[in-house]
Coordinates of C-alpha atoms in Angstrom, one line a residue:
I12 CA 85.2 -52.1 -42.4
H13 CA 83.3 -55.5 -42.7
N14 CA 85.4 -56.9 -39.6
Q15 CA 84.3 -53.7 -37.5
I16 CA 80.6 -54.4 -38.8
G17 CA 80.8 -57.8 -37.8
L18 CA 82.0 -57.0 -34.4
T19 CA 78.9 -54.7 -33.8
Y20 CA 76.7 -57.5 -34.9
S21 CA 78.5 -60.1 -32.6
K22 CA 78.2 -57.9 -29.7
A23 CA 74.4 -57.6 -30.2
N24 CA 74.3 -61.3 -30.5
D25 CA 73.2 -61.0 -34.3
L26 CA 75.2 -64.1 -35.4
S27 CA 74.1 -64.5 -38.9
N28 CA 74.9 -61.0 -39.9
A29 CA 78.3 -61.0 -37.8
N30 CA 79.2 -64.3 -39.7
R31 CA 78.3 -62.5 -43.1
H32 CA 80.3 -59.5 -42.5
F33 CA 83.3 -61.3 -41.0
S34 CA 83.1 -63.7 -44.1
E35 CA 83.0 -60.7 -46.5
A36 CA 86.3 -59.3 -44.7
I37 CA 88.0 -62.6 -45.3
R38 CA 86.7 -62.7 -49.0
L39 CA 88.3 -59.0 -49.7
A40 CA 91.5 -59.7 -47.8
A41 CA 92.0 -62.9 -49.8
K42 CA 91.3 -60.9 -53.1
A43 CA 93.8 -58.3 -52.3
G44 CA 96.3 -61.1 -51.2
T45 CA 96.6 -59.4 -47.7
P46 CA 97.0 -61.6 -44.6
Y47 CA 94.2 -60.6 -42.4
P48 CA 93.7 -62.9 -39.2
K49 CA 91.4 -61.0 -37.1
P50 CA 88.2 -61.7 -39.1
Y51 CA 89.1 -65.5 -38.9
N52 CA 89.6 -65.2 -35.2
N53 CA 86.1 -63.3 -34.7
R54 CA 84.2 -65.6 -37.2
G55 CA 85.5 -68.5 -35.1
N56 CA 83.8 -67.0 -32.1
V57 CA 80.6 -66.7 -34.1
F58 CA 80.9 -70.4 -35.2
S59 CA 81.7 -71.4 -31.6
K60 CA 78.7 -69.6 -30.2
E61 CA 76.6 -71.6 -32.8
E62 CA 78.3 -74.8 -31.6
R63 CA 80.1 -75.3 -34.8
F64 CA 83.0 -76.4 -33.2
E65 CA 85.1 -77.9 -36.0
E66 CA 84.6 -74.7 -38.1
A67 CA 85.3 -72.6 -35.3
R68 CA 88.7 -74.6 -34.6
L69 CA 89.5 -74.2 -38.3
D70 CA 89.3 -70.5 -38.2
F71 CA 91.3 -70.3 -35.1
D72 CA 93.9 -72.4 -36.8
K73 CA 93.8 -70.1 -39.9
A74 CA 94.3 -66.7 -37.8
I75 CA 97.4 -68.6 -36.0
Q76 CA 98.8 -69.8 -39.3
M77 CA 98.6 -66.1 -40.7
D78 CA 100.0 -64.5 -37.4
P79 CA 101.7 -66.8 -35.1
A80 CA 102.1 -64.0 -32.7
Y81 CA 98.5 -63.1 -32.4
A82 CA 97.4 -64.1 -28.9
S83 CA 93.5 -63.9 -29.2
P84 CA 93.1 -67.0 -31.2
Y85 CA 95.1 -69.2 -28.9
L86 CA 93.1 -68.1 -25.9
N87 CA 89.8 -68.7 -28.0
R88 CA 90.9 -72.1 -29.2
G89 CA 91.9 -72.9 -25.8
E90 CA 88.5 -72.2 -24.6
L91 CA 87.0 -74.2 -27.5
F92 CA 89.1 -77.1 -26.4
L93 CA 88.0 -76.6 -22.7
Q94 CA 84.1 -76.5 -23.7
R95 CA 84.6 -79.8 -26.0
A96 CA 86.3 -81.5 -23.1
S97 CA 83.2 -80.8 -20.7
S98 CA 80.6 -81.9 -23.3
Q99 CA 78.6 -84.9 -22.6
G100 CA 79.7 -87.8 -24.3
T101 CA 83.2 -87.0 -24.7
Q102 CA 85.4 -90.1 -24.1
P103 CA 88.1 -90.1 -21.2
E104 CA 91.2 -90.2 -23.6
E105 CA 89.6 -87.6 -26.1
R106 CA 88.9 -85.4 -23.0
R107 CA 92.4 -85.7 -21.9
K108 CA 93.8 -84.6 -25.2
L109 CA 91.3 -81.8 -25.4
L110 CA 92.4 -80.6 -21.8
Q111 CA 96.2 -80.9 -22.9
S112 CA 95.5 -78.9 -26.1
A113 CA 93.7 -76.2 -24.0
V114 CA 96.8 -76.0 -21.6
E115 CA 99.1 -75.6 -24.6
D116 CA 97.3 -72.9 -26.1
F117 CA 96.8 -70.8 -22.7
V118 CA 100.5 -71.3 -22.2
R119 CA 101.2 -70.1 -25.6
A120 CA 98.9 -66.9 -25.1
I121 CA 100.7 -66.3 -21.7
S122 CA 104.1 -66.3 -23.5
L123 CA 103.0 -63.9 -25.9
E124 CA 100.9 -61.6 -23.5
P125 CA 102.4 -62.1 -20.1
D126 CA 100.8 -59.1 -18.6
S127 CA 97.3 -60.3 -19.7
P128 CA 95.2 -62.1 -17.2
S129 CA 93.4 -64.3 -19.7
G130 CA 95.6 -67.0 -20.1
Y131 CA 96.1 -67.5 -16.5
F132 CA 92.5 -67.5 -16.0
G133 CA 92.1 -70.3 -18.9
L134 CA 94.7 -72.3 -17.0
G135 CA 92.8 -72.0 -13.6
N136 CA 89.7 -73.2 -15.4
V137 CA 91.4 -76.1 -16.9
Y138 CA 92.8 -77.2 -13.5
Y139 CA 89.4 -76.2 -11.7
K140 CA 87.5 -78.7 -14.1
E141 CA 90.2 -81.4 -13.2
G142 CA 89.6 -80.8 -9.4
V143 CA 93.1 -79.8 -8.9
W144 CA 92.1 -77.0 -6.6
D145 CA 95.6 -75.7 -5.6
A146 CA 96.7 -75.3 -9.1
A147 CA 93.5 -73.6 -9.9
L148 CA 93.7 -71.2 -7.2
E149 CA 97.4 -70.4 -8.1
Y150 CA 96.4 -69.2 -11.5
F151 CA 93.1 -67.6 -10.4
E152 CA 95.4 -65.7 -8.1
R153 CA 97.7 -64.6 -11.1
A154 CA 94.7 -63.4 -12.9
E155 CA 93.2 -61.5 -10.1
R156 CA 96.6 -59.7 -9.3
L157 CA 96.7 -58.4 -13.0
D158 CA 93.1 -57.4 -12.9
P159 CA 91.6 -57.1 -9.2
N160 CA 88.5 -55.5 -10.3
S161 CA 87.5 -58.3 -12.5
P162 CA 84.6 -60.1 -10.6
D163 CA 85.0 -63.3 -12.4
F164 CA 88.7 -63.6 -11.4
V165 CA 87.7 -62.8 -7.7
E166 CA 84.7 -65.3 -7.8
N167 CA 86.6 -68.0 -9.3
K168 CA 89.4 -67.6 -6.7
G169 CA 86.7 -67.9 -4.3
S170 CA 85.4 -71.1 -5.5
A171 CA 88.9 -72.6 -5.6
L172 CA 89.2 -71.5 -1.9
Y173 CA 85.9 -73.2 -1.0
W174 CA 86.9 -76.7 -2.5
L175 CA 90.3 -76.3 -0.5
G176 CA 88.2 -75.9 2.6
R177 CA 89.2 -72.5 3.1
H178 CA 85.6 -71.3 3.7
Q179 CA 86.1 -68.1 5.6
E180 CA 88.4 -66.9 3.1
A181 CA 86.0 -68.0 0.1
A182 CA 83.1 -66.0 1.9
R183 CA 85.5 -62.8 1.8
Q184 CA 86.1 -63.4 -1.8
Y185 CA 82.5 -63.5 -2.6
S186 CA 81.9 -60.4 -0.5
R187 CA 84.5 -58.6 -2.6
V188 CA 82.5 -60.1 -5.8
L189 CA 79.4 -58.4 -4.6
E190 CA 81.3 -55.2 -4.0
L191 CA 82.1 -55.2 -7.6
D192 CA 78.9 -56.5 -9.1
P193 CA 76.2 -56.2 -6.5
A194 CA 73.5 -58.0 -8.8
R195 CA 75.5 -61.2 -9.2
S196 CA 73.1 -63.9 -7.9
S197 CA 75.8 -66.6 -8.1
A198 CA 78.0 -64.8 -5.5
Y199 CA 75.1 -64.9 -3.2
R200 CA 74.6 -68.5 -3.7
N201 CA 78.3 -69.2 -3.1
R202 CA 78.6 -67.0 -0.1
A203 CA 75.6 -68.7 1.4
A204 CA 77.3 -72.0 0.8
A205 CA 80.6 -70.8 2.5
Y206 CA 78.6 -69.3 5.4
R207 CA 76.8 -72.7 6.1
R208 CA 80.2 -74.3 6.3
V209 CA 81.3 -72.2 8.9
G210 CA 78.0 -72.1 10.8
E211 CA 76.6 -68.9 9.8
V212 CA 73.2 -70.1 8.9
T213 CA 71.4 -66.9 9.5
K214 CA 73.9 -65.0 7.0
A215 CA 73.5 -67.9 4.7
A216 CA 69.6 -67.8 4.7
A217 CA 69.8 -64.2 4.0
D218 CA 72.0 -64.7 1.0
E219 CA 70.0 -67.6 -0.4
V220 CA 66.9 -65.1 -0.2
M221 CA 68.7 -62.5 -1.9
A222 CA 69.9 -64.7 -4.8
A223 CA 66.5 -66.1 -5.3
T224 CA 65.2 -62.5 -5.6
L225 CA 67.9 -61.5 -8.0
E226 CA 67.3 -64.6 -10.2
R227 CA 63.6 -63.9 -10.5
L228 CA 64.3 -60.3 -11.6
Q229 CA 66.9 -61.4 -14.0
G230 CA 64.7 -64.0 -15.5
A231 CA 67.0 -66.9 -14.6
G232 CA 64.6 -68.9 -12.7
R233 CA 67.2 -71.4 -11.5
K234 CA 70.1 -72.0 -9.0
V235 CA 73.6 -71.8 -10.3
E236 CA 75.8 -74.7 -10.3
Q237 CA 79.3 -74.5 -8.6
R238 CA 81.6 -74.1 -11.5
P239 CA 84.1 -71.7 -12.6
R240 CA 83.0 -68.6 -15.0
K241 CA 84.1 -69.4 -18.5
Q242 CA 86.2 -67.2 -20.6
T243 CA 84.7 -64.7 -22.8
R244 CA 85.9 -64.9 -26.5
I245 CA 88.4 -62.6 -27.1
Q246 CA 87.8 -60.2 -30.2
E247 CA 90.0 -57.8 -31.7
T248 CA 88.9 -54.8 -30.2
E249 CA 88.9 -56.2 -26.6
R250 CA 92.6 -56.4 -26.2
L251 CA 93.0 -59.6 -24.4
R252 CA 90.9 -58.5 -21.6
N253 CA 89.3 -61.3 -19.9
R254 CA 85.6 -61.2 -18.4
S255 CA 84.4 -64.5 -18.1
F256 CA 82.9 -68.4 -15.4
A257 CA 80.2 -68.0 -12.1
S258 CA 80.2 -70.3 -9.2
G259 CA 77.8 -72.1 -7.0
F260 CA 77.6 -75.0 -4.7

């Protein structure tokens, strides 16, 4: 029951109480001598949100040690490595190792859950960050095929198309994103950039106005930057369903 309570607090972004209940679930399972990897996975997500990266990694490691066939902590640890690789001050060699570790975790998750889009999406984000646009596109397309109604998968595919110079196709992808999520300002920003590349300056200007309006209404107050939408932490009740990255140029 403490794991479920912790999930409720985590979804409400009450990280302190979430941590407390996940820790209590871990304590009670240890007292009973029962392996219980889920609260370790979920507490790892809390630590990650709090930027307590080493503690997060140790919890994901523990969840995997308890159940090597449990895909969620591989996905979450892969995203953790991806975050760390993108952090300011990360040295090139460390960055390379972190990205390789992320790839290994996403590949392992795919081997365990081949019909889940999350691992493919994670791999797409790795290659996107590395500027390997064709590989990023391949994996975003795989994720999109498995869940064609995820605005995150559709938008990231559009961003990969944009950087491959396929601007008309990118604009169509962003239009599809807006069918799925009409209030997503990043998709307006991205479509505006794609329109400008093909000379549709009037449409681009209209999209920029709409993006600015949405950002004001949503309290964002800033433009998004062209980047993939990152992976949402996978908690036990979410069954490896990916949501996550937003794009902008």
